[in-house]
PDB file of C-alpha atoms in Angstrom:
ATOM      1  CA  MET A 560     144.592 109.520 115.301  1.00 41.00           C
ATOM      2  CA  SER A 561     142.030 111.936 113.859  1.00 41.00           C
ATOM      3  CA  LEU A 562     142.945 115.474 112.801  1.00 36.00           C
ATOM      4  CA  PRO A 563     141.000 117.168 115.640  1.00 39.00           C
ATOM      5  CA  SER A 564     142.812 115.043 118.223  1.00 37.00           C
ATOM      6  CA  ILE A 565     146.132 116.274 116.801  1.00 36.00           C
ATOM      7  CA  LEU A 566     145.073 119.923 116.805  1.00 38.00           C
ATOM      8  CA  ILE A 567     143.797 119.947 120.392  1.00 35.00           C
ATOM      9  CA  PRO A 568     147.171 119.316 122.093  1.00 37.00           C
ATOM     10  CA  VAL A 569     148.809 121.797 119.708  1.00 32.00           C
ATOM     11  CA  ALA A 570     146.251 124.421 120.665  1.00 37.00           C
ATOM     12  CA  ILE A 571     146.771 123.662 124.356  1.00 35.00           C
ATOM     13  CA  ALA A 572     150.530 123.947 123.914  1.00 35.00           C
ATOM     14  CA  CYS A 573     150.070 127.325 122.227  1.00 38.00           C
ATOM     15  CA  LEU A 574     147.875 128.531 125.057  1.00 38.00           C
ATOM     16  CA  ILE A 575     150.413 127.367 127.632  1.00 37.00           C
ATOM     17  CA  GLY A 576     153.150 129.146 125.719  1.00 38.00           C
ATOM     18  CA  LEU A 577     151.141 132.362 125.732  1.00 36.00           C
ATOM     19  CA  THR A 578     150.451 132.200 129.456  1.00 38.00           C
ATOM     20  CA  MET A 579     154.140 131.577 130.151  1.00 51.00           C
ATOM     21  CA  SER A 580     155.330 134.525 128.045  1.00 91.00           C
ATOM     22  CA  TYR A 581     157.349 137.175 129.857  1.00 98.00           C
ATOM     23  CA  LYS A 582     156.248 140.737 130.578  1.00 98.00           C
ATOM     24  CA  VAL A 583     158.486 143.837 130.575  1.00 99.00           C
ATOM     25  CA  GLU A 584     157.361 146.809 132.699  1.00 99.00           C
ATOM     26  CA  PRO A 585     159.107 150.038 133.735  1.00 99.00           C
ATOM     27  CA  LEU A 586     159.726 150.868 137.370  1.00 99.00           C
ATOM     28  CA  PRO A 587     158.202 154.235 138.338  1.00 98.00           C
ATOM     29  CA  ASP A 588     160.510 157.276 138.228  1.00 98.00           C
ATOM     30  CA  SER A 589     163.512 154.986 137.772  1.00 99.00           C
ATOM     31  CA  PHE A 590     165.538 156.981 135.232  1.00 98.00           C
ATOM     32  CA  ALA A 591     169.330 156.847 135.304  1.00 99.00           C
ATOM     33  CA  GLY A 592     171.407 158.353 132.512  1.00 98.00           C
ATOM     34  CA  LEU A 593     173.781 155.406 132.794  1.00 98.00           C
ATOM     35  CA  GLY A 594     172.030 152.869 135.003  1.00 99.00           C
ATOM     36  CA  GLU A 595     174.316 150.094 136.210  1.00 99.00           C
ATOM     37  CA  GLY A 596     175.106 147.617 138.959  1.00 98.00           C
ATOM     38  CA  PRO A 597     171.671 146.257 140.012  1.00 99.00           C
ATOM     39  CA  HIS A 598     171.907 144.482 143.376  1.00 99.00           C
ATOM     40  CA  TRP A 599     168.946 142.857 145.149  1.00 99.00           C
ATOM     41  CA  ASP A 600     169.066 143.235 148.930  1.00 99.00           C
ATOM     42  CA  VAL A 601     166.937 140.564 150.609  1.00 98.00           C
ATOM     43  CA  ALA A 602     166.920 142.151 154.068  1.00 97.00           C
ATOM     44  CA  ARG A 603     165.479 145.421 152.776  1.00 98.00           C
ATOM     45  CA  GLN A 604     163.543 143.939 149.842  1.00 99.00           C
ATOM     46  CA  SER A 605     165.108 146.621 147.698  1.00 99.00           C
ATOM     47  CA  LEU A 606     166.979 146.913 144.434  1.00 99.00           C
ATOM     48  CA  TYR A 607     170.064 149.107 144.624  1.00 99.00           C
ATOM     49  CA  TYR A 608     171.702 150.479 141.486  1.00 99.00           C
ATOM     50  CA  VAL A 609     173.702 153.497 140.316  1.00 99.00           C
ATOM     51  CA  ASP A 610     173.496 156.363 137.880  1.00 99.00           C
ATOM     52  CA  LEU A 611     177.146 156.013 136.977  1.00 98.00           C
ATOM     53  CA  GLU A 612     178.014 159.355 135.417  1.00 97.00           C
ATOM     54  CA  ALA A 613     175.852 161.322 137.870  1.00 98.00           C
ATOM     55  CA  GLY A 614     177.634 159.926 140.932  1.00 98.00           C
ATOM     56  CA  SER A 615     174.278 158.830 142.341  1.00 99.00           C
ATOM     57  CA  LEU A 616     172.796 155.847 144.188  1.00 99.00           C
ATOM     58  CA  LEU A 617     169.240 154.612 143.662  1.00 99.00           C
ATOM     59  CA  ARG A 618     167.031 152.261 145.668  1.00 99.00           C
ATOM     60  CA  PHE A 619     163.792 150.718 144.453  1.00 99.00           C
ATOM     61  CA  ASP A 620     161.640 149.766 147.439  1.00 99.00           C
ATOM     62  CA  TYR A 621     159.548 146.737 146.457  1.00 99.00           C
ATOM     63  CA  ALA A 622     156.819 147.230 149.076  1.00 99.00           C
ATOM     64  CA  GLN A 623     156.407 150.937 148.319  1.00 99.00           C
ATOM     65  CA  ASN A 624     156.927 150.556 144.554  1.00 99.00           C
ATOM     66  CA  LYS A 625     159.050 153.679 144.787  1.00 99.00           C
ATOM     67  CA  VAL A 626     162.569 154.733 143.788  1.00 99.00           C
ATOM     68  CA  TYR A 627     164.766 156.824 146.093  1.00 99.00           C
ATOM     69  CA  LYS A 628     167.830 158.628 144.747  1.00 99.00           C
ATOM     70  CA  ALA A 629     170.867 160.175 146.438  1.00 99.00           C
ATOM     71  CA  LYS A 630     173.802 162.176 145.107  1.00 99.00           C
ATOM     72  CA  ILE A 631     177.148 161.194 146.648  1.00 99.00           C
ATOM     73  CA  GLU A 632     178.619 164.410 147.990  1.00 98.00           C
ATOM     74  CA  GLY A 633     181.822 165.425 146.226  1.00 98.00           C
ATOM     75  CA  GLU A 634     181.783 162.563 143.709  1.00 98.00           C
ATOM     76  CA  THR A 635     181.068 162.574 139.979  1.00 98.00           C
ATOM     77  CA  LEU A 636     181.178 158.813 139.315  1.00 98.00           C
ATOM     78  CA  ALA A 637     179.529 155.774 140.898  1.00 99.00           C
ATOM     79  CA  GLY A 638     180.450 152.575 139.075  1.00 98.00           C
ATOM     80  CA  PHE A 639     178.675 150.113 141.380  1.00 99.00           C
ATOM     81  CA  VAL A 640     177.023 149.829 144.785  1.00 99.00           C
ATOM     82  CA  LEU A 641     177.481 146.898 147.186  1.00 99.00           C
ATOM     83  CA  PRO A 642     175.872 146.802 150.647  1.00 99.00           C
ATOM     84  CA  VAL A 643     178.408 146.196 153.416  1.00 99.00           C
ATOM     85  CA  GLU A 644     177.802 143.076 155.501  1.00 98.00           C
ATOM     86  CA  GLY A 645     176.529 143.878 158.992  1.00 97.00           C
ATOM     87  CA  ARG A 646     176.370 147.657 158.447  1.00 97.00           C
ATOM     88  CA  PRO A 647     172.904 148.539 157.128  1.00 94.00           C
ATOM     89  CA  GLN A 648     173.678 152.124 156.102  1.00 97.00           C
ATOM     90  CA  GLU A 649     177.111 151.516 154.581  1.00 99.00           C
ATOM     91  CA  PHE A 650     177.818 150.717 150.937  1.00 99.00           C
ATOM     92  CA  ALA A 651     180.968 150.100 148.912  1.00 99.00           C
ATOM     93  CA  VAL A 652     180.883 152.295 145.811  1.00 99.00           C
ATOM     94  CA  GLY A 653     183.289 152.633 142.896  1.00 99.00           C
ATOM     95  CA  CYS A 654     184.184 156.329 142.649  1.00 98.00           C
ATOM     96  CA  GLY A 655     186.767 156.806 139.935  1.00 97.00           C
ATOM     97  CA  ARG A 656     189.548 154.348 140.763  1.00 98.00           C
ATOM     98  CA  ARG A 657     188.687 154.262 144.470  1.00 98.00           C
ATOM     99  CA  VAL A 658     186.397 151.879 146.292  1.00 99.00           C
ATOM    100  CA  VAL A 659     184.879 154.056 149.001  1.00 99.00           C
ATOM    101  CA  ILE A 660     182.512 153.377 151.873  1.00 99.00           C
ATOM    102  CA  VAL A 661     179.419 155.563 151.606  1.00 99.00           C
ATOM    103  CA  ASN A 662     176.830 156.208 154.304  1.00 99.00           C
ATOM    104  CA  TRP A 663     173.222 156.370 153.094  1.00 99.00           C
ATOM    105  CA  ASP A 664     169.937 155.733 154.870  1.00 98.00           C
ATOM    106  CA  GLY A 665     168.253 154.740 151.613  1.00 98.00           C
ATOM    107  CA  VAL A 666     165.856 157.694 151.720  1.00 99.00           C
ATOM    108  CA  SER A 667     167.840 160.945 151.922  1.00 99.00           C
ATOM    109  CA  THR A 668     168.764 162.786 148.735  1.00 99.00           C
ATOM    110  CA  THR A 669     172.456 162.905 149.649  1.00 99.00           C
ATOM    111  CA  ALA A 670     174.986 160.244 150.635  1.00 99.00           C
ATOM    112  CA  THR A 671     178.366 160.800 152.283  1.00 99.00           C
ATOM    113  CA  VAL A 672     181.774 159.203 151.734  1.00 99.00           C
ATOM    114  CA  VAL A 673     183.051 157.836 155.048  1.00 98.00           C
ATOM    115  CA  ARG A 674     186.444 156.475 154.005  1.00 98.00           C
ATOM    116  CA  THR A 675     188.399 154.916 151.155  1.00 98.00           C
ATOM    117  CA  LEU A 676     188.610 151.140 151.283  1.00 98.00           C
ATOM    118  CA  PHE A 677     191.288 150.835 148.587  1.00 98.00           C
ATOM    119  CA  GLU A 678     192.437 152.378 145.316  1.00 98.00           C
ATOM    120  CA  VAL A 679     193.629 150.807 142.067  1.00 98.00           C
ATOM    121  CA  GLN A 680     195.753 152.179 139.222  1.00 97.00           C
ATOM    122  CA  PRO A 681     196.475 155.465 141.082  1.00 94.00           C
ATOM    123  CA  LEU A 682     198.534 156.862 138.200  1.00 94.00           C
ATOM    124  CA  MET A 683     196.038 155.955 135.449  1.00 94.00           C
ATOM    125  CA  ASP A 684     193.871 159.067 135.573  1.00 93.00           C
ATOM    126  CA  LYS A 685     192.061 158.147 132.352  1.00 94.00           C
ATOM    127  CA  ASN A 686     190.725 154.916 133.868  1.00 96.00           C
ATOM    128  CA  ARG A 687     187.842 154.234 136.240  1.00 97.00           C
ATOM    129  CA  LEU A 688     186.265 151.308 138.041  1.00 98.00           C
ATOM    130  CA  ASN A 689     183.304 149.761 136.265  1.00 98.00           C
ATOM    131  CA  ASP A 690     181.210 146.734 137.220  1.00 98.00           C
ATOM    132  CA  ALA A 691     181.842 144.915 140.524  1.00 99.00           C
ATOM    133  CA  LYS A 692     180.212 142.296 142.735  1.00 99.00           C
ATOM    134  CA  ALA A 693     180.915 140.268 145.837  1.00 99.00           C
ATOM    135  CA  ASP A 694     181.486 136.566 145.247  1.00 99.00           C
ATOM    136  CA  PRO A 695     179.419 134.065 147.296  1.00 98.00           C
ATOM    137  CA  ARG A 696     181.972 134.344 150.138  1.00 98.00           C
ATOM    138  CA  GLY A 697     181.793 138.135 150.236  1.00 98.00           C
ATOM    139  CA  ARG A 698     185.059 138.921 148.415  1.00 99.00           C
ATOM    140  CA  PHE A 699     185.253 141.920 146.097  1.00 99.00           C
ATOM    141  CA  PHE A 700     185.621 141.297 142.369  1.00 99.00           C
ATOM    142  CA  GLY A 701     185.659 144.227 139.981  1.00 99.00           C
ATOM    143  CA  GLY A 702     187.646 145.882 137.267  1.00 98.00           C
ATOM    144  CA  THR A 703     188.611 149.009 135.425  1.00 98.00           C
ATOM    145  CA  MET A 704     188.238 150.452 131.960  1.00 96.00           C
ATOM    146  CA  ARG A 705     189.423 153.405 129.928  1.00 92.00           C
ATOM    147  CA  TYR A 706     187.166 156.347 130.780  1.00 87.00           C
ATOM    148  CA  ILE A 707     188.795 158.943 128.523  1.00 82.00           C
ATOM    149  CA  GLY A 708     189.744 157.804 125.031  1.00 76.00           C
ATOM    150  CA  ASP A 709     189.063 154.656 123.027  1.00 76.00           C
ATOM    151  CA  GLU A 710     188.668 151.683 125.381  1.00 72.00           C
ATOM    152  CA  PHE A 711     188.780 149.310 122.405  1.00 80.00           C
ATOM    153  CA  GLU A 712     192.193 150.623 121.400  1.00 80.00           C
ATOM    154  CA  PHE A 713     193.671 151.099 124.877  1.00 80.00           C
ATOM    155  CA  ARG A 714     193.256 147.878 126.845  1.00 91.00           C
ATOM    156  CA  HIS A 715     194.625 149.320 130.070  1.00 93.00           C
ATOM    157  CA  GLY A 716     191.972 147.878 132.370  1.00 96.00           C
ATOM    158  CA  GLU A 717     192.448 145.171 134.993  1.00 98.00           C
ATOM    159  CA  LEU A 718     190.279 142.781 137.011  1.00 99.00           C
ATOM    160  CA  TYR A 719     190.851 142.694 140.781  1.00 99.00           C
ATOM    161  CA  ARG A 720     190.092 140.577 143.809  1.00 98.00           C
ATOM    162  CA  TRP A 721     190.038 142.012 147.335  1.00 98.00           C
ATOM    163  CA  GLU A 722     189.048 140.593 150.691  1.00 96.00           C
ATOM    164  CA  ALA A 723     188.901 142.021 154.186  1.00 95.00           C
ATOM    165  CA  GLY A 724     192.308 142.562 155.732  1.00 92.00           C
ATOM    166  CA  GLY A 725     194.178 142.221 152.452  1.00 93.00           C
ATOM    167  CA  GLN A 726     195.298 144.183 149.432  1.00 94.00           C
ATOM    168  CA  ALA A 727     193.678 144.368 146.015  1.00 97.00           C
ATOM    169  CA  SER A 728     195.346 141.863 143.701  1.00 97.00           C
ATOM    170  CA  VAL A 729     195.281 141.828 139.903  1.00 98.00           C
ATOM    171  CA  ILE A 730     193.798 138.596 138.595  1.00 96.00           C
ATOM    172  CA  LYS A 731     193.577 139.618 134.934  1.00 97.00           C
ATOM    173  CA  GLY A 732     195.308 142.279 132.857  1.00 96.00           C
ATOM    174  CA  ASP A 733     194.847 143.416 129.246  1.00 95.00           C
ATOM    175  CA  VAL A 734     191.198 144.319 129.890  1.00 96.00           C
ATOM    176  CA  GLY A 735     189.307 146.732 127.663  1.00 95.00           C
ATOM    177  CA  ILE A 736     186.018 147.206 129.532  1.00 96.00           C
ATOM    178  CA  SER A 737     185.690 145.105 132.684  1.00 98.00           C
ATOM    179  CA  ASN A 738     182.033 144.211 132.965  1.00 98.00           C
ATOM    180  CA  GLY A 739     179.629 141.399 133.919  1.00 99.00           C
ATOM    181  CA  LEU A 740     180.422 138.872 136.657  1.00 99.00           C
ATOM    182  CA  ALA A 741     178.545 135.831 137.971  1.00 99.00           C
ATOM    183  CA  TRP A 742     179.253 132.672 139.966  1.00 99.00           C
ATOM    184  CA  ASP A 743     177.729 129.197 139.920  1.00 99.00           C
ATOM    185  CA  VAL A 744     178.361 127.472 143.244  1.00 97.00           C
ATOM    186  CA  LYS A 745     176.962 124.131 142.041  1.00 97.00           C
ATOM    187  CA  ALA A 746     179.167 124.012 138.936  1.00 98.00           C
ATOM    188  CA  LYS A 747     182.131 125.718 140.678  1.00 98.00           C
ATOM    189  CA  LYS A 748     182.327 128.299 137.900  1.00 99.00           C
ATOM    190  CA  PHE A 749     183.027 132.007 137.574  1.00 99.00           C
ATOM    191  CA  TYR A 750     181.748 133.891 134.526  1.00 99.00           C
ATOM    192  CA  TYR A 751     183.251 137.153 133.287  1.00 99.00           C
ATOM    193  CA  ILE A 752     182.730 139.657 130.484  1.00 99.00           C
ATOM    194  CA  ASP A 753     185.290 141.978 128.957  1.00 97.00           C
ATOM    195  CA  THR A 754     183.034 143.910 126.600  1.00 96.00           C
ATOM    196  CA  THR A 755     185.814 144.538 124.089  1.00 94.00           C
ATOM    197  CA  ASP A 756     186.185 140.778 123.563  1.00 94.00           C
ATOM    198  CA  TYR A 757     182.495 140.432 122.569  1.00 95.00           C
ATOM    199  CA  GLU A 758     182.275 137.234 124.606  1.00 96.00           C
ATOM    200  CA  VAL A 759     181.548 135.567 127.944  1.00 98.00           C
ATOM    201  CA  LYS A 760     184.281 133.454 129.508  1.00 99.00           C
ATOM    202  CA  SER A 761     183.916 130.729 132.134  1.00 99.00           C
ATOM    203  CA  TYR A 762     186.578 129.884 134.710  1.00 99.00           C
ATOM    204  CA  ASP A 763     186.968 127.018 137.123  1.00 99.00           C
ATOM    205  CA  TYR A 764     186.521 128.666 140.523  1.00 99.00           C
ATOM    206  CA  ASP A 765     187.844 127.672 143.935  1.00 98.00           C
ATOM    207  CA  PHE A 766     185.414 129.167 146.439  1.00 98.00           C
ATOM    208  CA  ASP A 767     187.809 128.573 149.339  1.00 97.00           C
ATOM    209  CA  THR A 768     190.647 130.601 147.828  1.00 96.00           C
ATOM    210  CA  GLY A 769     188.862 132.864 145.346  1.00 97.00           C
ATOM    211  CA  VAL A 770     191.167 131.710 142.551  1.00 97.00           C
ATOM    212  CA  ALA A 771     189.832 131.490 138.980  1.00 98.00           C
ATOM    213  CA  THR A 772     191.610 129.276 136.440  1.00 98.00           C
ATOM    214  CA  ASN A 773     191.183 127.648 133.032  1.00 98.00           C
ATOM    215  CA  PRO A 774     189.379 130.373 131.029  1.00 98.00           C
ATOM    216  CA  LYS A 775     187.099 129.190 128.247  1.00 98.00           C
ATOM    217  CA  VAL A 776     184.857 131.126 125.849  1.00 98.00           C
ATOM    218  CA  ILE A 777     181.285 129.911 126.285  1.00 98.00           C
ATOM    219  CA  PHE A 778     179.331 132.589 124.396  1.00 97.00           C
ATOM    220  CA  ASN A 779     180.582 134.735 121.530  1.00 94.00           C
ATOM    221  CA  LEU A 780     178.491 137.660 120.320  1.00 91.00           C
ATOM    222  CA  ARG A 781     180.624 138.105 117.212  1.00 83.00           C
ATOM    223  CA  LYS A 782     179.371 134.712 116.061  1.00 75.00           C
ATOM    224  CA  ASN A 783     175.786 135.201 117.232  1.00 69.00           C
ATOM    225  CA  SER A 784     175.382 138.752 115.899  1.00 65.00           C
ATOM    226  CA  PRO A 785     178.238 139.430 113.461  1.00 60.00           C
ATOM    227  CA  LYS A 786     176.527 142.391 111.756  1.00 59.00           C
ATOM    228  CA  ASP A 787     174.928 144.108 114.735  1.00 62.00           C
ATOM    229  CA  HIS A 788     178.018 144.774 116.870  1.00 72.00           C
ATOM    230  CA  LEU A 789     176.140 143.972 120.047  1.00 87.00           C
ATOM    231  CA  LEU A 790     178.267 144.612 123.115  1.00 94.00           C
ATOM    232  CA  PRO A 791     177.968 142.212 126.059  1.00 97.00           C
ATOM    233  CA  ASP A 792     177.619 144.250 129.241  1.00 98.00           C
ATOM    234  CA  GLY A 793     176.219 143.060 132.583  1.00 98.00           C
ATOM    235  CA  LEU A 794     175.562 139.476 133.584  1.00 98.00           C
ATOM    236  CA  THR A 795     173.517 137.425 136.022  1.00 99.00           C
ATOM    237  CA  ILE A 796     172.670 133.758 136.563  1.00 99.00           C
ATOM    238  CA  ASP A 797     169.599 131.735 137.547  1.00 99.00           C
ATOM    239  CA  THR A 798     169.369 128.725 139.850  1.00 99.00           C
ATOM    240  CA  GLU A 799     169.474 126.367 136.863  1.00 98.00           C
ATOM    241  CA  GLY A 800     172.865 127.768 135.859  1.00 99.00           C
ATOM    242  CA  ASN A 801     171.639 129.719 132.827  1.00 99.00           C
ATOM    243  CA  LEU A 802     173.239 133.098 132.137  1.00 99.00           C
ATOM    244  CA  TYR A 803     171.464 136.359 131.314  1.00 99.00           C
ATOM    245  CA  VAL A 804     173.688 138.555 129.143  1.00 99.00           C
ATOM    246  CA  ALA A 805     172.763 142.221 128.716  1.00 98.00           C
ATOM    247  CA  THR A 806     173.629 143.732 125.336  1.00 97.00           C
ATOM    248  CA  PHE A 807     174.515 147.399 125.028  1.00 95.00           C
ATOM    249  CA  ASN A 808     173.041 148.586 121.693  1.00 93.00           C
ATOM    250  CA  GLY A 809     171.113 145.333 121.370  1.00 94.00           C
ATOM    251  CA  ALA A 810     167.769 146.049 123.128  1.00 97.00           C
ATOM    252  CA  THR A 811     168.063 142.443 124.300  1.00 97.00           C
ATOM    253  CA  ILE A 812     169.054 140.179 127.150  1.00 98.00           C
ATOM    254  CA  PHE A 813     170.120 136.738 125.968  1.00 98.00           C
ATOM    255  CA  LYS A 814     169.360 133.769 128.194  1.00 98.00           C
ATOM    256  CA  VAL A 815     172.240 131.397 127.464  1.00 98.00           C
ATOM    257  CA  ASN A 816     173.047 127.819 128.397  1.00 99.00           C
ATOM    258  CA  PRO A 817     176.751 128.062 129.344  1.00 98.00           C
ATOM    259  CA  ASN A 818     177.333 124.361 128.685  1.00 98.00           C
ATOM    260  CA  THR A 819     176.243 124.544 125.049  1.00 97.00           C
ATOM    261  CA  GLY A 820     176.558 128.262 124.308  1.00 96.00           C
ATOM    262  CA  LYS A 821     173.049 128.189 122.855  1.00 97.00           C
ATOM    263  CA  ILE A 822     170.569 131.031 123.260  1.00 96.00           C
ATOM    264  CA  LEU A 823     167.481 129.771 125.096  1.00 98.00           C
ATOM    265  CA  LEU A 824     165.522 133.023 125.076  1.00 98.00           C
ATOM    266  CA  GLU A 825     165.792 136.590 123.788  1.00 97.00           C
ATOM    267  CA  ILE A 826     164.228 139.118 126.173  1.00 98.00           C
ATOM    268  CA  LYS A 827     163.389 142.284 124.234  1.00 98.00           C
ATOM    269  CA  PHE A 828     163.169 145.873 125.536  1.00 98.00           C
ATOM    270  CA  PRO A 829     161.851 149.153 124.090  1.00 98.00           C
ATOM    271  CA  THR A 830     165.281 150.770 124.319  1.00 98.00           C
ATOM    272  CA  LYS A 831     168.711 149.807 122.957  1.00 96.00           C
ATOM    273  CA  GLN A 832     171.297 150.281 125.681  1.00 97.00           C
ATOM    274  CA  ILE A 833     170.723 147.386 128.085  1.00 98.00           C
ATOM    275  CA  THR A 834     173.417 147.522 130.752  1.00 99.00           C
ATOM    276  CA  SER A 835     172.830 144.872 133.426  1.00 99.00           C
ATOM    277  CA  ALA A 836     170.364 142.615 135.232  1.00 99.00           C
ATOM    278  CA  ALA A 837     169.724 141.010 138.614  1.00 99.00           C
ATOM    279  CA  PHE A 838     167.043 138.727 139.973  1.00 99.00           C
ATOM    280  CA  GLY A 839     165.003 140.007 142.892  1.00 99.00           C
ATOM    281  CA  GLY A 840     161.564 140.309 144.431  1.00 99.00           C
ATOM    282  CA  PRO A 841     160.164 138.305 147.372  1.00 99.00           C
ATOM    283  CA  ASN A 842     160.530 135.049 145.422  1.00 99.00           C
ATOM    284  CA  LEU A 843     163.653 136.043 143.464  1.00 99.00           C
ATOM    285  CA  ASP A 844     161.728 135.484 140.236  1.00 99.00           C
ATOM    286  CA  ILE A 845     161.679 139.058 138.917  1.00 99.00           C
ATOM    287  CA  LEU A 846     164.500 140.100 136.606  1.00 99.00           C
ATOM    288  CA  TYR A 847     165.400 143.750 137.186  1.00 99.00           C
ATOM    289  CA  VAL A 848     167.153 145.404 134.255  1.00 99.00           C
ATOM    290  CA  THR A 849     169.080 148.680 134.046  1.00 99.00           C
ATOM    291  CA  THR A 850     169.504 150.698 130.861  1.00 99.00           C
ATOM    292  CA  ALA A 851     171.316 153.809 129.646  1.00 98.00           C
ATOM    293  CA  ALA A 852     170.479 156.965 127.723  1.00 98.00           C
ATOM    294  CA  LYS A 853     173.910 157.614 126.236  1.00 95.00           C
ATOM    295  CA  PHE A 854     174.533 159.383 122.917  1.00 91.00           C
ATOM    296  CA  ASP A 855     171.134 161.114 122.798  1.00 89.00           C
ATOM    297  CA  GLN A 856     169.042 157.961 122.948  1.00 94.00           C
ATOM    298  CA  PRO A 857     165.324 158.860 123.063  1.00 95.00           C
ATOM    299  CA  ALA A 858     162.920 157.947 125.856  1.00 96.00           C
ATOM    300  CA  PRO A 859     162.401 155.430 127.392  1.00 98.00           C
ATOM    301  CA  ALA A 860     166.210 155.078 127.413  1.00 98.00           C
ATOM    302  CA  GLY A 861     167.579 155.105 130.949  1.00 98.00           C
ATOM    303  CA  THR A 862     164.480 153.476 132.430  1.00 99.00           C
ATOM    304  CA  THR A 863     164.879 150.564 134.830  1.00 99.00           C
ATOM    305  CA  TYR A 864     162.616 147.591 134.097  1.00 99.00           C
ATOM    306  CA  LYS A 865     161.202 144.513 135.740  1.00 99.00           C
ATOM    307  CA  VAL A 866     160.644 141.320 133.771  1.00 99.00           C
ATOM    308  CA  THR A 867     158.108 138.805 135.076  1.00 99.00           C
ATOM    309  CA  GLY A 868     156.842 135.481 133.767  1.00 98.00           C
ATOM    310  CA  LEU A 869     160.286 134.065 133.001  1.00 99.00           C
ATOM    311  CA  ASN A 870     159.642 130.861 134.965  1.00 98.00           C
ATOM    312  CA  ALA A 871     163.095 131.221 136.494  1.00 99.00           C
ATOM    313  CA  THR A 872     164.550 132.223 139.837  1.00 99.00           C
ATOM    314  CA  GLY A 873     167.911 133.699 140.671  1.00 99.00           C
ATOM    315  CA  TYR A 874     170.127 134.511 143.612  1.00 98.00           C
ATOM    316  CA  PRO A 875     170.117 137.611 145.799  1.00 97.00           C
ATOM    317  CA  GLY A 876     173.072 139.960 145.769  1.00 98.00           C
ATOM    318  CA  VAL A 877     175.895 139.144 148.183  1.00 99.00           C
ATOM    319  CA  ASN A 878     177.002 141.806 150.651  1.00 99.00           C
ATOM    320  CA  LEU A 879     180.656 142.791 150.741  1.00 99.00           C
ATOM    321  CA  LYS A 880     182.614 141.720 153.803  1.00 98.00           C
ATOM    322  CA  VAL A 881     184.966 144.463 154.963  1.00 97.00           C
TER     323      VAL A 881
END
């Protein structure tokens, strides 16, 4: 084979690689001081998320390319937002240690608490609910963390499961910062992050009962970034079963193969505090990413981003059944 014939396919491969590279773009007017909990709602073609320490809900309308924001009346915290199945203007929101039902039309600048669904750790006034999602059957999964004091020293958080008609049950104790959650229906797996462990764990998951067993570490940030102290935060999954791990302080989302623990891609951002991610858009091929502006981080900290060109698709958010 002649030298030119070797170089041609290499050049073509390089060109293909360039055209397949991802693109990171900010959403307009999307700032949240502590953006968290991105949830793609297929019915409304909207991304819902929270400004956690402002007690606010946000909605990015895909068709309008516009973000709407509402303050929850009487609340200072909003840890997550989950649309309620069958009730278009109702959302389950983590306010302190309560999961409340909030009424919001998605446009108004205020939202109203309708009722409390349940409360956890009622005597632990230094704790709050953090990340939460509905599993593929619509059950609530979410956990708590230390809100006042050192959450790395005081592991007083817990992970809970709740389903309609029942009580919240503790499925894991000794939690520092309860964070990212994801499910793989094909592999029958549940993935979970306790930030203070610096790792992602997989569990065998029974979708009929909602029971998670046999925990196993599948990605360890202490091994992958021993000097940088990157903190694993939010988590999502694509249809191929790959995980997307947001790193607080890391300016990066790692795309990880959970079977090998290997990093397949590092998605870089122009700000450090990457909090969570969710696939969305009409084809579920846009990765929406929330960030934070904690500890005097400069702009563009707190911006919400969209990542295109990943050649991957994900799953829409699941509504909570109440």
